[in-house]
Coordinates of C-alpha atoms and ligand atoms in Angstrom, one line a residue:
X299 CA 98.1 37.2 186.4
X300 CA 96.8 38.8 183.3
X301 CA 96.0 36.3 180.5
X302 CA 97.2 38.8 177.9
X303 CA 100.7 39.0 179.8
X304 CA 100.8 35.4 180.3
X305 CA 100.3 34.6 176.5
X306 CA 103.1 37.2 175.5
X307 CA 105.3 35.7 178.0
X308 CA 104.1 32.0 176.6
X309 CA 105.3 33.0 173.3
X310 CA 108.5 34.6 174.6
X311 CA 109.1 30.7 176.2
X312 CA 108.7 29.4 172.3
X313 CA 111.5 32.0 171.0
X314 CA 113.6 31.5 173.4
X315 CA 113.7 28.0 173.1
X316 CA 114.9 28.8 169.5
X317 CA 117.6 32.0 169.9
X318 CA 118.6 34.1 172.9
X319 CA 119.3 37.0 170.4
X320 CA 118.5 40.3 171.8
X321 CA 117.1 42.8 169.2
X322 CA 117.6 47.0 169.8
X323 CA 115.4 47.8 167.1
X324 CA 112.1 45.9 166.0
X325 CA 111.6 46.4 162.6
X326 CA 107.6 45.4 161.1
X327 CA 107.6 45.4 157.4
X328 CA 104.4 46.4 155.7
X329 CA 103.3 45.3 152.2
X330 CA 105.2 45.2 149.7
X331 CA 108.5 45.0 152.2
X332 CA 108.6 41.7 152.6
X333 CA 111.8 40.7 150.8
X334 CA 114.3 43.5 152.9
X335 CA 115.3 40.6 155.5
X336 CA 117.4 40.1 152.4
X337 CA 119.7 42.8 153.1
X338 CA 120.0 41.5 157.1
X339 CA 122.9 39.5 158.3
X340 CA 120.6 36.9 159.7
X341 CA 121.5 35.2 162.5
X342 CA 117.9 33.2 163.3
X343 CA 114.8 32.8 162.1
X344 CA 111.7 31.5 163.3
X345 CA 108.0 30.8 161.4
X346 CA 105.3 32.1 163.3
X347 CA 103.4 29.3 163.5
X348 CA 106.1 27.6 165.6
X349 CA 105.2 30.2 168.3
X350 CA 102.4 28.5 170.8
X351 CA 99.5 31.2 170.6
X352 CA 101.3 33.3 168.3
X353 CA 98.3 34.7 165.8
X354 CA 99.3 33.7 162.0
X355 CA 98.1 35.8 159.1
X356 CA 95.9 34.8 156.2
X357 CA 96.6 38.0 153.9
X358 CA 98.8 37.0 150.5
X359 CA 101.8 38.8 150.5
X360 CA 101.9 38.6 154.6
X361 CA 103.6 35.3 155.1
X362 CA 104.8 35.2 158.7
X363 CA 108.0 35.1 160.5
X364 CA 110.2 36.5 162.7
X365 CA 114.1 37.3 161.2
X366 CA 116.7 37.8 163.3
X367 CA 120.2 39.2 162.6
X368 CA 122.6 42.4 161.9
X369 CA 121.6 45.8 160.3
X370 CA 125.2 47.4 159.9
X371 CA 126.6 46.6 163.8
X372 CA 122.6 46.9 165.4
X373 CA 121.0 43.8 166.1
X374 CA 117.2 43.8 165.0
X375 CA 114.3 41.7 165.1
X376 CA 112.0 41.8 161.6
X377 CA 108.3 41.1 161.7
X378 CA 108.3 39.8 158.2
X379 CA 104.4 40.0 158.0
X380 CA 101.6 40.9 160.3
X381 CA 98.5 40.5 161.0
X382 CA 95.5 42.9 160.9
X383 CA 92.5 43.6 163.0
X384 CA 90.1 42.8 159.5
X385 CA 91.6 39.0 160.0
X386 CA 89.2 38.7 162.9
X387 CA 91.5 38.8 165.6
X388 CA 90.9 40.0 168.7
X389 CA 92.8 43.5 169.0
X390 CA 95.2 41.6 172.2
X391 CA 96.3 39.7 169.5
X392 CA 96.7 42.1 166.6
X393 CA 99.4 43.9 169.2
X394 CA 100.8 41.1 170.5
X395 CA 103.7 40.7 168.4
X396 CA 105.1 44.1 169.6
X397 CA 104.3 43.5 172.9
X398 CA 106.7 40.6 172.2
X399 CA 109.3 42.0 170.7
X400 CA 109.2 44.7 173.4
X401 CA 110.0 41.6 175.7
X402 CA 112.7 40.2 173.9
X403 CA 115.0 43.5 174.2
X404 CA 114.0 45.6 171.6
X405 CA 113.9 49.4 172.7
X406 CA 113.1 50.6 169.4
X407 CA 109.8 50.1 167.1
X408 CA 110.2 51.0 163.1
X409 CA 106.9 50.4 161.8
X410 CA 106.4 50.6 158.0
X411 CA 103.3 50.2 156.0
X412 CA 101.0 50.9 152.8
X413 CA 98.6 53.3 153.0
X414 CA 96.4 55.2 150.5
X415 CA 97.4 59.4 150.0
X416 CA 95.0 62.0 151.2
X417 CA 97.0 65.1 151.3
X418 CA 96.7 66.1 147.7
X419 CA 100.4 66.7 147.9
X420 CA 101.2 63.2 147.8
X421 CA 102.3 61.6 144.7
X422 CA 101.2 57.2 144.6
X423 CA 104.8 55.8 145.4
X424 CA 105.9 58.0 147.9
X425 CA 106.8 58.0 151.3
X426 CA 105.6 59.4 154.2
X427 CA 107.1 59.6 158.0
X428 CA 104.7 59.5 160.4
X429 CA 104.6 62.7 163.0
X430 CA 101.2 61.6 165.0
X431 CA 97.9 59.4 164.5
X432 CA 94.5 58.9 164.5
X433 CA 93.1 55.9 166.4
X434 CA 89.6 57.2 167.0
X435 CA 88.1 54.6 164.5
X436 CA 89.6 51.4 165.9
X437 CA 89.4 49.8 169.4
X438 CA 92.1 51.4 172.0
X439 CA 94.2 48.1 172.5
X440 CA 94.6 49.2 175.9
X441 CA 91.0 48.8 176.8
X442 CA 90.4 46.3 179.7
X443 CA 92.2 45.5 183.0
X444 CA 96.0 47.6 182.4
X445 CA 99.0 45.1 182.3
X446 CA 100.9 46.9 185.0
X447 CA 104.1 44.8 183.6
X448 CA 103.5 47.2 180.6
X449 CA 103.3 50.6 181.1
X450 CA 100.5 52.8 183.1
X451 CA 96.6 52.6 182.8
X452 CA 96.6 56.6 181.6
X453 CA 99.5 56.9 179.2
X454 CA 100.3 60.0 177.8
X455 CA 100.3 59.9 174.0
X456 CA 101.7 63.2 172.7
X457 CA 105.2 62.3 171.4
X458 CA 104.4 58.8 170.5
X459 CA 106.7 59.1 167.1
X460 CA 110.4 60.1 169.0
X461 CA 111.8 63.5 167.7
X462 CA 115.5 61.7 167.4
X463 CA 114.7 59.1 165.1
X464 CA 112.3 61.4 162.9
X465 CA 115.2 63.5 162.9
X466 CA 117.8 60.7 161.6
X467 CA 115.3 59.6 159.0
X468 CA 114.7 63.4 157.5
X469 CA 118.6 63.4 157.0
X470 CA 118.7 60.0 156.1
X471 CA 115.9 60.6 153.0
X472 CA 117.7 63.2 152.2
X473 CA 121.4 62.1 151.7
X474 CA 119.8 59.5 149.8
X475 CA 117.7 61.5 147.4
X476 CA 114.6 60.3 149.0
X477 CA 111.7 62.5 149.0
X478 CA 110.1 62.1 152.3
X479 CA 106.9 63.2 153.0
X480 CA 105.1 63.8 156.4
X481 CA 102.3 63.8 158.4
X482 CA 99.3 62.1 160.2
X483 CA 98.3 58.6 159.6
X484 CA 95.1 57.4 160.7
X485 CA 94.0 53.9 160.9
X486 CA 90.5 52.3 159.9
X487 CA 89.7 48.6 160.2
X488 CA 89.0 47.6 156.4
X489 CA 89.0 45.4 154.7
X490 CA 86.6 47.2 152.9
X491 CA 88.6 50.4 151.6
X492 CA 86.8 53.8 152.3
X493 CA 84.5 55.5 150.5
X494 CA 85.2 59.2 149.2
X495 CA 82.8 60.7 152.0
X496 CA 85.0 58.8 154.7
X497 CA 88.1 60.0 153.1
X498 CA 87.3 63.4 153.0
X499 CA 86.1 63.4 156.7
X500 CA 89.6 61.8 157.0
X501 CA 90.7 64.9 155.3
X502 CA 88.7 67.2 157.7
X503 CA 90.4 65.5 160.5
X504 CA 93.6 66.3 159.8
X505 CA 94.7 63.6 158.2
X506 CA 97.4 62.9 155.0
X507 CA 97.4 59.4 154.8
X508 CA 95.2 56.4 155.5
X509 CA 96.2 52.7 156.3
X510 CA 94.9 49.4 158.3
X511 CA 97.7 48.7 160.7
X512 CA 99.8 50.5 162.6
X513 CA 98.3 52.8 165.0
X514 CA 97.3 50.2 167.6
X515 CA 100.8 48.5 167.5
X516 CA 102.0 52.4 168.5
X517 CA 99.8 52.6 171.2
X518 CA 101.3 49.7 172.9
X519 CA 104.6 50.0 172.4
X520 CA 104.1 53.5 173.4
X521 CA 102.2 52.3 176.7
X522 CA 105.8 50.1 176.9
X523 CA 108.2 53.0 176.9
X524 CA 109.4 52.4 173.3
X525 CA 110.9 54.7 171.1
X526 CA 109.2 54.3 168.1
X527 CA 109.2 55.7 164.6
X528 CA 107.1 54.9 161.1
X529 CA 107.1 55.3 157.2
X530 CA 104.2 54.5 155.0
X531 CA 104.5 53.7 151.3
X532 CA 101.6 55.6 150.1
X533 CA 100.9 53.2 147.4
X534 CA 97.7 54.6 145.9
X535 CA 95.7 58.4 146.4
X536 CA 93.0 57.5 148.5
X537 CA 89.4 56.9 147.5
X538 CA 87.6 59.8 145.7
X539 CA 90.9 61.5 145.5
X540 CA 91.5 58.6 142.7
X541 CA 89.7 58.5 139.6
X542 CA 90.3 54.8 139.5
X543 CA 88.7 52.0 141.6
X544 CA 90.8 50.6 144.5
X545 CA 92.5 46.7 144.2
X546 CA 94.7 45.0 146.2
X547 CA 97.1 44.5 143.4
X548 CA 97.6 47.5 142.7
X549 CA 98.5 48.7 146.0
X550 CA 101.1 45.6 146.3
X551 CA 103.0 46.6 143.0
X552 CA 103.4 50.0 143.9
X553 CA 104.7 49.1 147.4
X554 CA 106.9 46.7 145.1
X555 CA 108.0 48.9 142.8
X556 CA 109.0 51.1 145.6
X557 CA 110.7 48.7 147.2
X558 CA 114.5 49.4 146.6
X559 CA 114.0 53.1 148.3
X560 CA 112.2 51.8 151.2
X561 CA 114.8 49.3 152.1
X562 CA 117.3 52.4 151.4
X563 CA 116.2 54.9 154.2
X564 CA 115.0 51.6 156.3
X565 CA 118.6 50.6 156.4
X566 CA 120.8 53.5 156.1
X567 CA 118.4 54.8 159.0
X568 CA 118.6 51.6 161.0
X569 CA 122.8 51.5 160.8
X570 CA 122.2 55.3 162.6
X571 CA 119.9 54.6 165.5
Ligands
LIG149 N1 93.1 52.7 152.3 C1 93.4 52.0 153.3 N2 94.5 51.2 153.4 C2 95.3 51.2 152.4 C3 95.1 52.0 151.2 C4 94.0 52.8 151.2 O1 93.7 53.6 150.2 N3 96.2 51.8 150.4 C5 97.0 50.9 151.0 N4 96.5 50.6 152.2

């Protein structure tokens, strides 16, 4: 057996000695997000670090658990906090959460996160719905012997972000009076944020927004058959597109002061899928 599989599987032993509840939709909340499990009928909930090999993050704002519960009638699973490849953990491990949730039920991924504007469109506290990626600049979490239990050595990536739920969240965003951006995320490892000359090859790329998560938890649960879809807070204009230096903070009240919208279309969006 695979030790990646067996580790997954070992932590799907720890929740289920906890809840048998079986999620549709996985839900990972970025910065700034970690307060909407208040708006889920929760029916269980369990810390992180009561899950035997489960990785635990050391980022503020990122304390860890999994919430279970209601979203309208859909049952959901919410990744309140992650961890991040600039933690030092190994990439297995930076993906194994959806991997998990993936084996707990969930046939849906809605993966949300902060990232810093590039398009010069984008306005610092908007929101962007991810169409397609750019891995290129972190390690393919796929590398190394396939998991034939997941999904196929070669998988094909060219609809990772499902056309149906894009399509619900447009019309959600705009029934709402949410102004919802979109385009091409591309992840880079951090933590350092980039420089201007990284950003604008960023730019050159093809992409509108950048960000430190995301893209290699797509990959997997693409490689799993998911259906999966993503909004970015862009909390900041990227380096060099910014007059101003880049903090932490600043990205974390933005995402908090956007807060109330994102939980909107995350909701009204969830209720539809
Ligand atoms: N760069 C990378 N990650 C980020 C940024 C950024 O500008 N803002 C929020 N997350």
């Amino acid at each position: 057996m695979n030790q990646i599989y067996d580790k997954v599987e070992n932590c799907l032993k720890s929740v289920r000695k906890v809840t048998d509840f079986v999620p549709r939709v996985a839900i990972v909340l970025g910065s700034g997000l970690g307060d909407y499990a208040d708006d889920i009928r929760v029916e269980a909930e369990i810390d992180y670090k009561d899950i035997e090999g489960f990785p635990v993050s050391t980022v503020p704002g990122h304390a860890g658990k999994f919430i279970f519960g209601y979203v309208g009638q859909v049952p959901v699973v919410c990744m309140k906090g992650r961890v991040h490849y600039y933690e030092g953990y190994d990439i297995s491990d930076v993906v194994l959460p959806a991997r998990l949730m993936k084996m707990m039920g969930a046939e849906i991924l809605f993966l949300t996160n902060a990232s810093g504007g590039i398009n010069p469109d984008f306005k610092a506290g908007s929101f962007m719905m991810l169409t397609d990626h750019i891995s290129t600049f972190v390690p393919n979490p796929l590398i190394g012997p396939n998991i034939e239990e997941f999904g196929t050595r070669f998988p094909d990536m060219s609809h990772v972000y499902d056309e149906k739920l894009q399509e619900i969240l447009r019309e959600t965003a705009k029934e709402n009076g949410i102004h919802l951006n979109e385009g091409v995320y591309i992840q880079f490892t951090g933590p350092s944020f980039e420089s201007p000359a990284e950003i604008r090859m960023a730019a050159s790329l093809g992409a509108d927004a950048v960000g430190m998560s995301t893209v290699v938890e797509a990959i997997v649960a693409n490689h799993m058959g998911m259906r999966i879809c993503g909004v970015s807070c862009v909390c900041n204009l990227a380096a060099g597109i910014s007059q101003t230096p880049l903090t932490h903070e600043e990205v974390q009240q933005a995402a908090n002061e956007a807060a109330p919208k994102f939980k909107k279309l995350l909701t009204e969006s969830v209720k539809k899928f």
